């Protein structure tokens, strides 16, 4: 009976002991307990502590306390030791997920390492920190098959709301642990290097666009380069942070986050509204406000170390502002697709980023897994869009620049030709002739020709081609060529012949022109084809109206006689003087022009240019020179 009684008593005790050992050594699991009260359990970090009342979780992401909570979690791991391992031993941490946190790590009751600071004065850190911890000699008994690793960790409100800890441990010889940690770091770097290289290359591509914009003068290219560089910088910042390669406190990290988070969408809005010429300034400013609200709200959430009850609501508002911004951005891109047909493809490509942002915010996009590394859906979409947009814009800018360079060369050649056609008047005995020619562009549409005639007379032909620039300059060349083929001294005959030569050649344009012959004694004849009448002594000559050249064939022009006294000056000018306009929109006008007609040609032209030149300016003055 006594034996049976002893057996009956011993068997339940043995089963309880076996159950306790099984609980403490269950493979693939660990014990944990929430809140700071776990630290009050005496000896909870030692291997002999009874943790069968603690919760059990499989190895993997750690459970998190429900929000709001103090963020403390204590965890106990039974870590196996290789049979061949001998002292000196070391503990190696394996961080599967990195997040801002603080922790203390114990082995068999002895504190080996600390990262950050735990409450009551918490400081979360983002870096991976030390990953190998040497164990003191004798801490782990010889031939022991396992050791107890205890961790007390603190997760701030940001981690409680969004992230998980997934930390694991291994114990081995110190040299083997160091070697494994180094190899793991190297393989981890190699796995992530292509992704970091891609974003770095995108940032450098943005720098190249900025340089190209300075060469080509394309403002939109510079704006997109800011968008591209800021987006790449933010993606690298977030990626390096997630992998623990930015060693700083959470609050230091939070100081960098808002400007980086804000600048990329800000640059995107500015580029989109400018490049596509979106006529919604109010919507643009609302988009700016939504981005600012998102960045500011998330900054407050990430700065907090206390789990305030309103933080989840503020986090939701911030993400809602982000989604609202995305909707506005997509609406702008859709408008561009409908009303900017030449840029429809670019608008569609740009719309992919806010679309991916909305999907990522509301539903989450699956990442692209590349070996041990991955890139989230939003970052991948942004990277592809950056490369596609940059390629298209760079090609457009380069093509425009090449065409512009070619046009510039043509304009230079045209200017040289025009300078040979419209040159300073020659010295003619008996006359004082002065001229000023100021084209509004590199080449102009005004012209004049001063020619000495037999018997000491002078012939002036001056005119203005409708329009300006290269086409007007080409018409000037045609007029001057036709004028050189005319061998008559009659002003009216000159206009008739010029008109017949120009009809049908001007593509709906026209040429105003006047021809004047002045004899040495001051007697003169003038024929006018729609040009501004010349001035004498501050007054316009009274001339009959007539059609400009090139409008219709068969037009007859009449000659009007007048006389230039020895004390007077004949002033012929183009409408670029009268139509000069200042910043207030006021014209130079006829009255100012009449008041200046006693001045030299250079003085008149300079006054009109300073007032506000908008068209080609030509002034020619003729006076009788004393004998």
Coordinates of C-alpha atoms in Angstrom, one line a residue, residues 98 126-128 184-190 192 196 239-248:
X98 CA 13.5 46.9 -37.7
X126 CA 16.1 53.3 -35.3
X127 CA 19.5 51.7 -35.9
X128 CA 20.2 48.0 -35.7
X184 CA 24.8 37.9 -42.8
X185 CA 25.4 41.6 -42.9
X186 CA 27.3 41.3 -46.2
X187 CA 24.7 39.1 -47.8
X188 CA 22.0 41.5 -46.5
X189 CA 23.8 44.5 -48.1
X190 CA 24.2 42.6 -51.4
X192 CA 19.5 45.3 -50.9
X196 CA 19.4 51.2 -53.2
X239 CA 14.3 52.0 -47.0
X240 CA 17.5 52.5 -45.1
X241 CA 15.5 53.2 -41.9
X242 CA 13.4 50.1 -42.3
X243 CA 16.6 48.0 -42.6
X244 CA 18.2 49.7 -39.6
X245 CA 21.1 51.4 -41.4
X246 CA 20.2 54.9 -40.1
X247 CA 21.5 54.9 -36.5
X248 CA 19.6 57.7 -34.7

